[in-house]
mmCIF file of C-alpha atoms in Angstrom:
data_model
loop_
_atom_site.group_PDB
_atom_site.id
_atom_site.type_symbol
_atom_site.label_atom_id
_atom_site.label_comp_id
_atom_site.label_asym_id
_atom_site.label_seq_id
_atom_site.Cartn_x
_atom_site.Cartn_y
_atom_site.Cartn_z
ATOM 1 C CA UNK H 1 -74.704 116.860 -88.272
ATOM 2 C CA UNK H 2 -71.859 115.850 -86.367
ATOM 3 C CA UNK H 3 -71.989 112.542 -85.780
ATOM 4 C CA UNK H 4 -73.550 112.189 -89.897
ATOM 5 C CA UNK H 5 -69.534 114.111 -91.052
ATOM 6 C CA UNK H 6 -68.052 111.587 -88.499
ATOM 7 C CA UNK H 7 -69.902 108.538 -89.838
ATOM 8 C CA UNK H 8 -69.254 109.396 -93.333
ATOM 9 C CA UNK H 9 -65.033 109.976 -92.815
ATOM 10 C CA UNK H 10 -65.109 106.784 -90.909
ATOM 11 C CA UNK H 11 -66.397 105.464 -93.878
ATOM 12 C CA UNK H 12 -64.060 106.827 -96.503
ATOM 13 C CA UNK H 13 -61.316 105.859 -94.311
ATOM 14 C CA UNK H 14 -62.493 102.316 -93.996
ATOM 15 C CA UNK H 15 -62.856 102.213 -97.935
ATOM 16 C CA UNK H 16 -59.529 103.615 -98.538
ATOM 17 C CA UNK H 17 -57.960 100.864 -96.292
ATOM 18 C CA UNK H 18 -60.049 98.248 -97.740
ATOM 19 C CA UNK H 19 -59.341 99.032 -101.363
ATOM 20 C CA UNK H 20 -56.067 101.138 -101.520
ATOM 21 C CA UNK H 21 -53.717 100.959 -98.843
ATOM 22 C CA UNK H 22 -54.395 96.935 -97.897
ATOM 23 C CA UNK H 23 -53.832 96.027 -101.793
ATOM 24 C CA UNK H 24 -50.803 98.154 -101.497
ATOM 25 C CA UNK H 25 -48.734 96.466 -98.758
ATOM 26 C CA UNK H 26 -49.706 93.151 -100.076
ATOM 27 C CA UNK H 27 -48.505 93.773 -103.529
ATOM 28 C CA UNK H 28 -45.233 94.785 -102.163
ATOM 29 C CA UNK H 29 -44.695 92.846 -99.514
ATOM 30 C CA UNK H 30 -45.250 90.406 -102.586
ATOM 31 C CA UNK H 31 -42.525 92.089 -104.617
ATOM 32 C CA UNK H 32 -40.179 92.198 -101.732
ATOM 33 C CA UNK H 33 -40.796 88.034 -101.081
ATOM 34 C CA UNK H 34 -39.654 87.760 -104.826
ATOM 35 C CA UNK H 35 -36.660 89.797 -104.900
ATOM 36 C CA UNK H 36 -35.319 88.151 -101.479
ATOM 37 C CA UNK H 37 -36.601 84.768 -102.359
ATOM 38 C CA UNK H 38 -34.661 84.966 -105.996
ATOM 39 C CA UNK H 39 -31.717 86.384 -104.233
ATOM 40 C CA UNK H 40 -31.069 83.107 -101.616
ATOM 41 C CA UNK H 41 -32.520 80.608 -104.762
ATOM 42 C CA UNK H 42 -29.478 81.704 -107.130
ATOM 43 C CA UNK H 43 -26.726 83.087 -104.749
ATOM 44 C CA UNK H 44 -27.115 80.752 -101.694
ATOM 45 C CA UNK H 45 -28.769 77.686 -102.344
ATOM 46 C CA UNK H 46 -26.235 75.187 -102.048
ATOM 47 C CA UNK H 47 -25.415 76.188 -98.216
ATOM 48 C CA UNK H 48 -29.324 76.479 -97.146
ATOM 49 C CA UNK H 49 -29.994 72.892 -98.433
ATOM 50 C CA UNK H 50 -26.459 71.977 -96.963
ATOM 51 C CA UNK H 51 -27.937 72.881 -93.441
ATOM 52 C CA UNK H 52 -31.612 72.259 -94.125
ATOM 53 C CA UNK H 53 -30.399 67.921 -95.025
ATOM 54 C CA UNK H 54 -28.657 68.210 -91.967
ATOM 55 C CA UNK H 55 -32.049 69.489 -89.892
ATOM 56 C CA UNK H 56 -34.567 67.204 -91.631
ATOM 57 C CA UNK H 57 -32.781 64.202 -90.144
ATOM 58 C CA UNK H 58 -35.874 64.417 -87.536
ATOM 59 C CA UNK H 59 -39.394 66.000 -87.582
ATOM 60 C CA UNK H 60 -39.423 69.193 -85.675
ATOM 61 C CA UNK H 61 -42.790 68.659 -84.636
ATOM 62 C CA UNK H 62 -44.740 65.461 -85.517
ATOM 63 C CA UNK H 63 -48.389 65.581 -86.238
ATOM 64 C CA UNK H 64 -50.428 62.717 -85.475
ATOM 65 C CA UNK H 65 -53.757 62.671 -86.309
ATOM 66 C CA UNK H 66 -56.025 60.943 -83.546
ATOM 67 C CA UNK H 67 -59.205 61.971 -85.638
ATOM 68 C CA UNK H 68 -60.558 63.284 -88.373
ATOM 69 C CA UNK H 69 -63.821 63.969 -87.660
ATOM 70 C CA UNK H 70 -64.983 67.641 -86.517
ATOM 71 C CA UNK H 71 -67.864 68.644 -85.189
ATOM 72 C CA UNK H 72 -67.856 72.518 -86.412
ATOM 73 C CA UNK H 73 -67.945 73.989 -89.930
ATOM 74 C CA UNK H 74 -65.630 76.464 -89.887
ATOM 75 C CA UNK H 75 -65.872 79.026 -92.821
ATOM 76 C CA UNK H 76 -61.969 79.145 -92.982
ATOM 77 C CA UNK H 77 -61.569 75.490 -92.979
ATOM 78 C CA UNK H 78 -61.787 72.669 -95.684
ATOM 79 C CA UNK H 79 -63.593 70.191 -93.393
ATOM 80 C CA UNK H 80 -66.965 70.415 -94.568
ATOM 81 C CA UNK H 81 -65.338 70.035 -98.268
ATOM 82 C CA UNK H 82 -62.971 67.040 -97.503
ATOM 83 C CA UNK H 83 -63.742 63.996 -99.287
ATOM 84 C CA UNK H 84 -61.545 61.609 -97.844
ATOM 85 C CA UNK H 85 -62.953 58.748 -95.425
ATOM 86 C CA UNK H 86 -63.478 59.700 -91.663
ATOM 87 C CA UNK H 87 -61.277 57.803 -89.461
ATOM 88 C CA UNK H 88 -59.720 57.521 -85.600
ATOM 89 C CA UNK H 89 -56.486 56.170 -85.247
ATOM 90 C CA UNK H 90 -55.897 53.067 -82.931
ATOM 91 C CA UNK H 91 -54.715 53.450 -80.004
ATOM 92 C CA UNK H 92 -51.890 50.429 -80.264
ATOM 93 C CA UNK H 93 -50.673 52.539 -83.512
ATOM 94 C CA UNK H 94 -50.668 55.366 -81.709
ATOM 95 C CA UNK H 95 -48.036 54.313 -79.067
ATOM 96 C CA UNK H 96 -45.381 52.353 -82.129
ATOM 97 C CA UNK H 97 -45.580 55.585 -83.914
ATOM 98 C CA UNK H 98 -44.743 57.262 -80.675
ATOM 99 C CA UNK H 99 -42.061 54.902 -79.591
ATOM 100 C CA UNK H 100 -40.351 55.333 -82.942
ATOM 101 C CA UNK H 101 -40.520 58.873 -83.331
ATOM 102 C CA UNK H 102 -38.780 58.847 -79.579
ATOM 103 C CA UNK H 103 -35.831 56.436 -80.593
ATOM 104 C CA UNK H 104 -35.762 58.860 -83.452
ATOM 105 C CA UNK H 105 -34.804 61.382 -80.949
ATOM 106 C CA UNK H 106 -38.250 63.217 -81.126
ATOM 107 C CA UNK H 107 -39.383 65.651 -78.720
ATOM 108 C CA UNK H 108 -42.492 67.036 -79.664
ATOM 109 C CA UNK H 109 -45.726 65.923 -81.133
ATOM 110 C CA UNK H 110 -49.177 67.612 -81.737
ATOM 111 C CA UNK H 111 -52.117 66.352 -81.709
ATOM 112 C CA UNK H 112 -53.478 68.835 -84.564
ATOM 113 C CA UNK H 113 -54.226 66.769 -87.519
ATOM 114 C CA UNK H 114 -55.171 68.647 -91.078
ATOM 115 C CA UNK H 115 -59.222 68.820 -89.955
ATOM 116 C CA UNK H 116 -60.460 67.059 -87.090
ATOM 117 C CA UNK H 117 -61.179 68.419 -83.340
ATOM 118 C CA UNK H 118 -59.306 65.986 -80.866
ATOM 119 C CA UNK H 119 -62.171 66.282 -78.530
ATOM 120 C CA UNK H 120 -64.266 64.011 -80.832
ATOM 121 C CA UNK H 121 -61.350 61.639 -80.400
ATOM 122 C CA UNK H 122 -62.403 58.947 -77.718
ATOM 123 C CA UNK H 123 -59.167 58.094 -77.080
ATOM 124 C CA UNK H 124 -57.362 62.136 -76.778
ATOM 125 C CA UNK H 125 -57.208 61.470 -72.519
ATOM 126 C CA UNK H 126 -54.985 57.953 -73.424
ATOM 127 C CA UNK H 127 -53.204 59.701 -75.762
ATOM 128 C CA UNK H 128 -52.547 62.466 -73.488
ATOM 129 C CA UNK H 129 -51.516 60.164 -70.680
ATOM 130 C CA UNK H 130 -48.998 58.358 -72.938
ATOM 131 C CA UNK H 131 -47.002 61.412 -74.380
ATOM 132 C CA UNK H 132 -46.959 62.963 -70.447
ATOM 133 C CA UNK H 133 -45.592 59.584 -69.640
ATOM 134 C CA UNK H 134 -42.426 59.913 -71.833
ATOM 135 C CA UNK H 135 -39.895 61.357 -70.354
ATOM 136 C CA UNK H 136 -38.521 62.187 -73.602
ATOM 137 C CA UNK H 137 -41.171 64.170 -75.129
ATOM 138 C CA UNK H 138 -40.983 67.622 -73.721
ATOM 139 C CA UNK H 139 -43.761 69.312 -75.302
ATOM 140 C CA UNK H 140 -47.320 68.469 -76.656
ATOM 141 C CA UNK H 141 -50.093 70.744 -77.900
ATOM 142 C CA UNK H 142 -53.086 70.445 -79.998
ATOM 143 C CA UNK H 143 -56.220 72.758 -81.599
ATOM 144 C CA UNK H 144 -59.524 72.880 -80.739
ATOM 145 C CA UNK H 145 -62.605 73.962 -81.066
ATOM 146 C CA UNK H 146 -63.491 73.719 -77.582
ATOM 147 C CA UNK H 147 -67.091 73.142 -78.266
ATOM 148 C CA UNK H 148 -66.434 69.420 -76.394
ATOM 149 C CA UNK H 149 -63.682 70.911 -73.965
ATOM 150 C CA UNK H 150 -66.241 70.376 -70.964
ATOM 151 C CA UNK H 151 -66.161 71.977 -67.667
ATOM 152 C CA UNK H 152 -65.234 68.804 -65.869
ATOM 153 C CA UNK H 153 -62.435 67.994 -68.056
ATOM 154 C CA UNK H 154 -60.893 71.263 -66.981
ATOM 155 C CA UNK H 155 -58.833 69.342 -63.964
ATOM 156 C CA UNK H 156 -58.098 66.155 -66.210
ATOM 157 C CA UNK H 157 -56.197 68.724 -68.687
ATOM 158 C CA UNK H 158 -54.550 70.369 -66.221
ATOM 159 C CA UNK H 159 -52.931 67.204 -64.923
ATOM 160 C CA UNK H 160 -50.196 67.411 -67.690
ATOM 161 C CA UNK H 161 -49.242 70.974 -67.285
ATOM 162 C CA UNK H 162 -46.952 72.914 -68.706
ATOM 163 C CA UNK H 163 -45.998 70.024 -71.300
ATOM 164 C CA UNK H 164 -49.191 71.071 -72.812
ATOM 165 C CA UNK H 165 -50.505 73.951 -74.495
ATOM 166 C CA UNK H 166 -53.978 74.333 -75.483
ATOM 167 C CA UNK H 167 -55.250 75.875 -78.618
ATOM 168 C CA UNK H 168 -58.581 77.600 -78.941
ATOM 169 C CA UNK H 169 -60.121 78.026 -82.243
ATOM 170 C CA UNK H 170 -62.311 81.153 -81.462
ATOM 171 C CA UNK H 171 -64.381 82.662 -84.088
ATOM 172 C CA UNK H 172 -66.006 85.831 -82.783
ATOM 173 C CA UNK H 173 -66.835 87.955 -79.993
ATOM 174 C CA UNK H 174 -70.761 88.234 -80.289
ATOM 175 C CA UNK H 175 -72.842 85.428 -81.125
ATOM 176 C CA UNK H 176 -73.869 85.781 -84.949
ATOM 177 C CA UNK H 177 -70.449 86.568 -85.704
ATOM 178 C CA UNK H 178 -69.568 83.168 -83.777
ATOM 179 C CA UNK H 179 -72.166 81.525 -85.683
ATOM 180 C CA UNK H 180 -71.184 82.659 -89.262
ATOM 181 C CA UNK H 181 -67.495 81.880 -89.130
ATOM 182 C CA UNK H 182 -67.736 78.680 -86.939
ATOM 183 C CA UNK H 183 -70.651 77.425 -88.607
ATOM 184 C CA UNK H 184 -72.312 76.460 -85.422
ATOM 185 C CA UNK H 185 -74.470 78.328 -82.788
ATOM 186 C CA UNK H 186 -71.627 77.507 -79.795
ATOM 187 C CA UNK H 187 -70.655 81.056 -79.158
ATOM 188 C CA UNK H 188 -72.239 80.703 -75.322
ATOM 189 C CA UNK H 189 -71.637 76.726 -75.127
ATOM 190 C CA UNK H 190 -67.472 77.864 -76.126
ATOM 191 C CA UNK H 191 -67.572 80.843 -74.062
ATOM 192 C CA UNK H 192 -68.798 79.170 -70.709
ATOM 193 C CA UNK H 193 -66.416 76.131 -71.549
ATOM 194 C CA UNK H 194 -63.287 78.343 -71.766
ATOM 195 C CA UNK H 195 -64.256 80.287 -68.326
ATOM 196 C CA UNK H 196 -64.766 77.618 -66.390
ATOM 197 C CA UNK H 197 -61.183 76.386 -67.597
ATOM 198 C CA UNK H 198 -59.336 79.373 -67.036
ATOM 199 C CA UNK H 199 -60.948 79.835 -63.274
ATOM 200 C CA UNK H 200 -59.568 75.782 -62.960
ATOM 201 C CA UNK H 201 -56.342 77.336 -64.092
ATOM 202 C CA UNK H 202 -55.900 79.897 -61.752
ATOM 203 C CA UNK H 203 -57.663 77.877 -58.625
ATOM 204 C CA UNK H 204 -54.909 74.908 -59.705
ATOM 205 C CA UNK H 205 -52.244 77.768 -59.751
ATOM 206 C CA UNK H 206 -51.026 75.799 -63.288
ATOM 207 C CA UNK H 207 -48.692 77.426 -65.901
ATOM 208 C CA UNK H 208 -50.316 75.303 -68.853
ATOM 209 C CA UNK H 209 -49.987 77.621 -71.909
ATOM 210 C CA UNK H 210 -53.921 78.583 -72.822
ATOM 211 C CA UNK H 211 -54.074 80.348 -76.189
ATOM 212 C CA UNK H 212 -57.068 81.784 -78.271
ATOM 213 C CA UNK H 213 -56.711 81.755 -82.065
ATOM 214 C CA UNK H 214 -58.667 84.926 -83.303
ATOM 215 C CA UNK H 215 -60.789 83.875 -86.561
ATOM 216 C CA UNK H 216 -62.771 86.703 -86.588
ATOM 217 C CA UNK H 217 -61.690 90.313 -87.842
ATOM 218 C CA UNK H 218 -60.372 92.248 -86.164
ATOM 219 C CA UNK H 219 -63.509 95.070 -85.738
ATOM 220 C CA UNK H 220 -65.004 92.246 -83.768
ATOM 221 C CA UNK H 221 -62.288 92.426 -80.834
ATOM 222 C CA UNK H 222 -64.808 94.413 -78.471
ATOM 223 C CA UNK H 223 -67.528 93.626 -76.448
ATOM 224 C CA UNK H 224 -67.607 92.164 -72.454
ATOM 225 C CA UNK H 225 -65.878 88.962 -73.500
ATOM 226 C CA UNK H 226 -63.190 90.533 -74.935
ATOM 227 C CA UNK H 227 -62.471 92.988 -72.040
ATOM 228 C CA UNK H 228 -62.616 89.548 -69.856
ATOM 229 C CA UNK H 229 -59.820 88.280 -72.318
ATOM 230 C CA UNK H 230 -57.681 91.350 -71.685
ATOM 231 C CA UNK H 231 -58.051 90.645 -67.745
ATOM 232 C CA UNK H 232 -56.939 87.023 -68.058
ATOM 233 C CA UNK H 233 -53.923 88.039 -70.153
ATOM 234 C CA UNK H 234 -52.955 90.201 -67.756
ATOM 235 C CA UNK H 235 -52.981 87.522 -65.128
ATOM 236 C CA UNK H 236 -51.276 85.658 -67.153
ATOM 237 C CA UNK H 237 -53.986 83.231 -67.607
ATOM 238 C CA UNK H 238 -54.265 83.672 -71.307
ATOM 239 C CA UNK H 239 -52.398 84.248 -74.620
ATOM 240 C CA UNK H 240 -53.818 85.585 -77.981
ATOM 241 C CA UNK H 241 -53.342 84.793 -81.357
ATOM 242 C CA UNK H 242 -54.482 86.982 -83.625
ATOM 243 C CA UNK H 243 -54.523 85.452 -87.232
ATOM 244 C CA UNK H 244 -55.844 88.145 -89.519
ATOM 245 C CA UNK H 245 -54.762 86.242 -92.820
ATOM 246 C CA UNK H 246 -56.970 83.349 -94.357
ATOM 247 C CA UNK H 247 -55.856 81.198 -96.837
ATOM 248 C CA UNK H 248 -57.648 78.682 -99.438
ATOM 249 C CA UNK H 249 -56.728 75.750 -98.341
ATOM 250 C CA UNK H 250 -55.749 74.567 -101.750
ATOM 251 C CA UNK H 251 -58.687 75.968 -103.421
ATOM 252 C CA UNK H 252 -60.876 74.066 -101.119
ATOM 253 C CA UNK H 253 -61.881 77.344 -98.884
ATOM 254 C CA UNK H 254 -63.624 80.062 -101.025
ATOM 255 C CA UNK H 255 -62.316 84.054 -101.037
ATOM 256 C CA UNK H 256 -65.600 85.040 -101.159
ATOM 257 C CA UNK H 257 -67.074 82.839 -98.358
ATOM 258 C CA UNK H 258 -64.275 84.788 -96.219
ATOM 259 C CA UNK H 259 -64.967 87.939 -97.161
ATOM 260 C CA UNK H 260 -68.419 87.815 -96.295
ATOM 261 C CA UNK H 261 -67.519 87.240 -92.714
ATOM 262 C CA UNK H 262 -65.063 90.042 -92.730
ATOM 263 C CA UNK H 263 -62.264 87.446 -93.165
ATOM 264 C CA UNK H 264 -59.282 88.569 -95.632
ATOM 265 C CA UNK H 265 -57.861 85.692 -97.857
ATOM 266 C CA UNK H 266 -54.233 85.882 -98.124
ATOM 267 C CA UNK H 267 -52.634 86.287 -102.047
ATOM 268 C CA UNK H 268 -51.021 83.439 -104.180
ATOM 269 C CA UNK H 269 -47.500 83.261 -102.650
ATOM 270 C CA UNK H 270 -44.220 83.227 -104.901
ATOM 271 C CA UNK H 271 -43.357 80.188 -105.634
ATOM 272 C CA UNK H 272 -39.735 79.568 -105.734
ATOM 273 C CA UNK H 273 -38.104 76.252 -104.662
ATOM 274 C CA UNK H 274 -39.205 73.678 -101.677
ATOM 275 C CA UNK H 275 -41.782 74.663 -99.278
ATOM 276 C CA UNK H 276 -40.443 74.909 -95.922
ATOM 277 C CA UNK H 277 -43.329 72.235 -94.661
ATOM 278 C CA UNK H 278 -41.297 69.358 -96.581
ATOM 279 C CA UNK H 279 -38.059 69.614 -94.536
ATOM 280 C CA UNK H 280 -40.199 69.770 -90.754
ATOM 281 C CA UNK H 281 -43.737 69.009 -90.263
ATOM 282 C CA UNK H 282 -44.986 65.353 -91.502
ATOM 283 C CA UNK H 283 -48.775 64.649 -90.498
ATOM 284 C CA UNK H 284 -49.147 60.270 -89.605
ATOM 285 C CA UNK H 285 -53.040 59.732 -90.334
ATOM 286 C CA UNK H 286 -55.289 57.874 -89.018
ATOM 287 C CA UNK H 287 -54.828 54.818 -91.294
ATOM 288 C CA UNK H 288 -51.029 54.659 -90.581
ATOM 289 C CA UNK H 289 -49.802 56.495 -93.788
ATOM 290 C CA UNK H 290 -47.672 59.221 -93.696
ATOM 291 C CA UNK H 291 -48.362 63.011 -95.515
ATOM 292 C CA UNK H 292 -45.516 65.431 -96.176
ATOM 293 C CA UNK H 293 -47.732 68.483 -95.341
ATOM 294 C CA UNK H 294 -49.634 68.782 -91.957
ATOM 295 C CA UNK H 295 -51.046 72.063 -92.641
ATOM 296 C CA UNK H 296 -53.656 71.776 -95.882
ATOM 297 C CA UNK H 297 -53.376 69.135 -97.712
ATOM 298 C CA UNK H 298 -56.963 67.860 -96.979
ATOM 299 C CA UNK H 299 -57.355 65.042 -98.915
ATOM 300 C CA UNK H 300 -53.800 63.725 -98.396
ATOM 301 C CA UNK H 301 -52.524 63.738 -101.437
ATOM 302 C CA UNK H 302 -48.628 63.945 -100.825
ATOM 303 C CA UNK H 303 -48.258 60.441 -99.088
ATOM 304 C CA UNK H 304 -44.900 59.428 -98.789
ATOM 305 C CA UNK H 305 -44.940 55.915 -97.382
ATOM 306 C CA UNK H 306 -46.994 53.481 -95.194
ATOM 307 C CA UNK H 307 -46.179 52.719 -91.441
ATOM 308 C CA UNK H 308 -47.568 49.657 -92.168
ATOM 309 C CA UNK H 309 -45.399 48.627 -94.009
ATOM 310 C CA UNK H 310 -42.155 50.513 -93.146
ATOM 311 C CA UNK H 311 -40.612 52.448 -89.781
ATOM 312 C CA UNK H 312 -41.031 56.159 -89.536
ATOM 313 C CA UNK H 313 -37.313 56.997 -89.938
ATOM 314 C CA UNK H 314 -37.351 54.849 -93.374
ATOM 315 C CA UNK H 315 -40.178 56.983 -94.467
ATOM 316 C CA UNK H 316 -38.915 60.317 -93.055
ATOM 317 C CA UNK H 317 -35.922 59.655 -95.281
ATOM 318 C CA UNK H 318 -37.170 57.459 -98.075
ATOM 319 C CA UNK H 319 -37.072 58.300 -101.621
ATOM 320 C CA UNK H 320 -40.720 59.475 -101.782
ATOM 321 C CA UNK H 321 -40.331 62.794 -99.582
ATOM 322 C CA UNK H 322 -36.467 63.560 -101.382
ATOM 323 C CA UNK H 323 -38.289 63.000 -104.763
ATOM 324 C CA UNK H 324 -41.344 65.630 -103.280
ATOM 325 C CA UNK H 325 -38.792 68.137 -102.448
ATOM 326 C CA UNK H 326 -37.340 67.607 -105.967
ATOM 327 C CA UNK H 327 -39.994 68.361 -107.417
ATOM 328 C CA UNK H 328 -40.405 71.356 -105.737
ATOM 329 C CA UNK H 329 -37.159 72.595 -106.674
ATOM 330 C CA UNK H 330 -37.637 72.112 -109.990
ATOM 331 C CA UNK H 331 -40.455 74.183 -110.251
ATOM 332 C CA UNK H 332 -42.773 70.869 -110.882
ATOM 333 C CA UNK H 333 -44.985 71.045 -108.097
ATOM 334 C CA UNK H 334 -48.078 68.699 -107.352
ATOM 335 C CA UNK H 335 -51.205 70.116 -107.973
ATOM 336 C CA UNK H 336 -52.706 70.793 -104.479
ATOM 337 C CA UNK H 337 -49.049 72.758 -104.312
ATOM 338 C CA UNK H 338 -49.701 74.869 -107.080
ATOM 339 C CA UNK H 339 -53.073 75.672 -105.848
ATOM 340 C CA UNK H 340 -51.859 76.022 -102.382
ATOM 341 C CA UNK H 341 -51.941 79.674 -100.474
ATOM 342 C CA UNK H 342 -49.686 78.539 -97.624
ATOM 343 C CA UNK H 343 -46.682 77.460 -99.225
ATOM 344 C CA UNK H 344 -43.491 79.501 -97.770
ATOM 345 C CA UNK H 345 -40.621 78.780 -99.853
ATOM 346 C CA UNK H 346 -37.088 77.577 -97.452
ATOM 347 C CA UNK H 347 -35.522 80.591 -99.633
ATOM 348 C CA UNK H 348 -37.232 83.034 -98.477
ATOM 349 C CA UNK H 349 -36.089 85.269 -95.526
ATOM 350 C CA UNK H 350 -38.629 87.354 -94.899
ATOM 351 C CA UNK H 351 -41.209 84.387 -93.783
ATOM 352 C CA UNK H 352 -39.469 82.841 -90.860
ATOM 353 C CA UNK H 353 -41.982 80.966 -90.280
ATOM 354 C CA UNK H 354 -39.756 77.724 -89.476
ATOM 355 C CA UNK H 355 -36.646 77.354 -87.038
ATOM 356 C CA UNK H 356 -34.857 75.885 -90.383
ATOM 357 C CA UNK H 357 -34.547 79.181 -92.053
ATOM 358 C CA UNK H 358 -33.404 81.164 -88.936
ATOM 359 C CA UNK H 359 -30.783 78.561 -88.619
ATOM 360 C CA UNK H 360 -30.011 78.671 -92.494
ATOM 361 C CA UNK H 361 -29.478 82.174 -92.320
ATOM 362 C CA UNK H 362 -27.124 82.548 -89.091
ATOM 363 C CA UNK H 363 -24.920 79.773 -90.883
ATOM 364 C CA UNK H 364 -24.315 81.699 -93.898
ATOM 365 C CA UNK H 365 -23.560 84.552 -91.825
ATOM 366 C CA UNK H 366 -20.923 83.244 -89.900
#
């Protein structure tokens, strides 16, 4: 009788959660993106674009995208919808982009590109080896999987240290969980992979950053893996990252295909002036051309030049990317902006998502 009153509250509460309270704070938080966003738009716009020409002299964070090719199909990712050939960039390209993005004065890259799992890269260990090589990049990370992150490439990755920072994509805490979001039966493959890295970690002594991305919801954080995690944090051999927002990758990623997996889908955005992406986080594919966005544009639709056929810093600040951001400020966005979900708008305070608007707002304080 007991446990029957207990099951039943538990599931009002979850219902009134679900469908009152969650709606609620979204709708406002919504409101209160609008009003601040509006606010900066018409009373300080001139002085944030002042200081955001002055930062988008040079990529905070360069994307370069080794490969396209994954070998998971990940409920909250466009992969298995992207249309777009599969490609692997060269490895000769690979080191001019570098070297230019260094006499730029660059200092960090990622190997993330838009979809793609570096492990399928053949060349990620040359790449690797190259960036650690550069004295003048301090900092390299990339995403993964980890479904290819083999035991014996545990020591090989620990080589570079703490210049690198490793991403895990992790998509549940039980194994049909796993499965659904991931779209592959890994969970024990992932699981065993990840141990053995973290025991290499704390044998080796390293400080390498080691990070799990949480793509599962968050009534799936229990179980014995999970209380492992919490010991490793504790020893400071782990970090988490616990997304609990999913968005549609420009339409590409379906609400309900989230929701089925206990995955929430984030809401339209307001859409006010230039996304924040434009002014610090180009993606170089695999073919040489450059994309504004490195987040989700999946079929590379906002190309703003060729390194092919011009140098990095002519694209960077070329007429196709100030044209872009034009656009956005007009209110005329591209299509896979308009049906983008990730969009965060450079007048908008309350998503700090970028180092630009942080330093935006402490100018136009002093």
């Amino acid at each position: 009788m007991n446990y029957s009153f207990g099951q039943r509250s538990q599931t009002a509460l979850s219902w009134v959660n679900t469908h009152l309270l969650r709606p609620s704070r979204h709708y406002l938080g919504w409101l209160l993106d609008l009003v601040a966003t509006e606010y900066c738009f018409r009373l300080q716009r001139r002085s944030i674009r002042q200081i955001l020409e002055a930062t988008r002299q040079l990529p905070q964070n360069l994307h370069l995208e080794g490969t396209n090719i994954c070998n998971a199909k990940c409920v909250f990712c466009a992969y298995p919808q992207m249309e777009r050939a599969k490609e692997t960039m060269p490895m000769e390209q690979f080191r001019r982009i570098v070297d230019e993005y260094v006499a730029m004065g660059g200092k960090y890259v990622s190997l993330t590109p838009i979809v793609g799992d570096p492990f399928v890269d053949r060349d990620l260990f040359q790449r690797l080896d190259d960036l650690y090589q550069r004295p003048q990049i301090e900092g390299f990370d990339f995403y993964t999987n980890g479904i290819l992150m083999k035991r014996q490439l545990s020591e090989k990755l620990l080589r570079y240290g703490d210049k690198l920072h490793i991403q895990v994509s992790w998509g549940g805490f039980d194994r049909q969980t796993y499965h659904a979001i991931m779209g592959v039966d890994y969970f024990d493959l992932v699981r065993r992979n990840i141990e053995a890295f973290i025991e290499a970690k704390r044998k080796a002594g390293s400080s390498m950053r080691f990070s799990l991305a949480l793509r599962c919801p968050p009534s799936n954080w229990v179980g014995d893996f999970w209380e492992q995690c919490q010991h490793y944090i504790q020893e400071g051999l782990l970090d988490l990252q616990k997304v609990v927002m999913f968005d549609s990758w420009a339409g590409k990623v379906d609400g309900e295909a989230l929701k089925n997996v206990g995955l929430e889908a984030v809401l339209p955005p307001y859409k006010r002036g230039a996304c924040e992406l434009l002014f610090r986080k180009p993606v170089v594919l695999a073919n040489g051309k450059v994309n504004a966005c490195a987040c989700r544009d999946v079929e590379a639709e906002l190309i703003i030049g060729d390194l092919n056929e011009s140098s990095l810093a002519e694209i960077w600040t070329g007429h196709a990317i100030d044209e872009l951001i034009d656009r956005h400020e007009r209110g005329d966005f591209p299509d896979v902006c308009k049906r983008c979900t990730w969009y965060t708008s450079i007048y908008n305070p309350r998503k700090c998502n970028a180092r630009i608007n942080k330093a935006a707002l402490a100018a136009m304080r002093e």
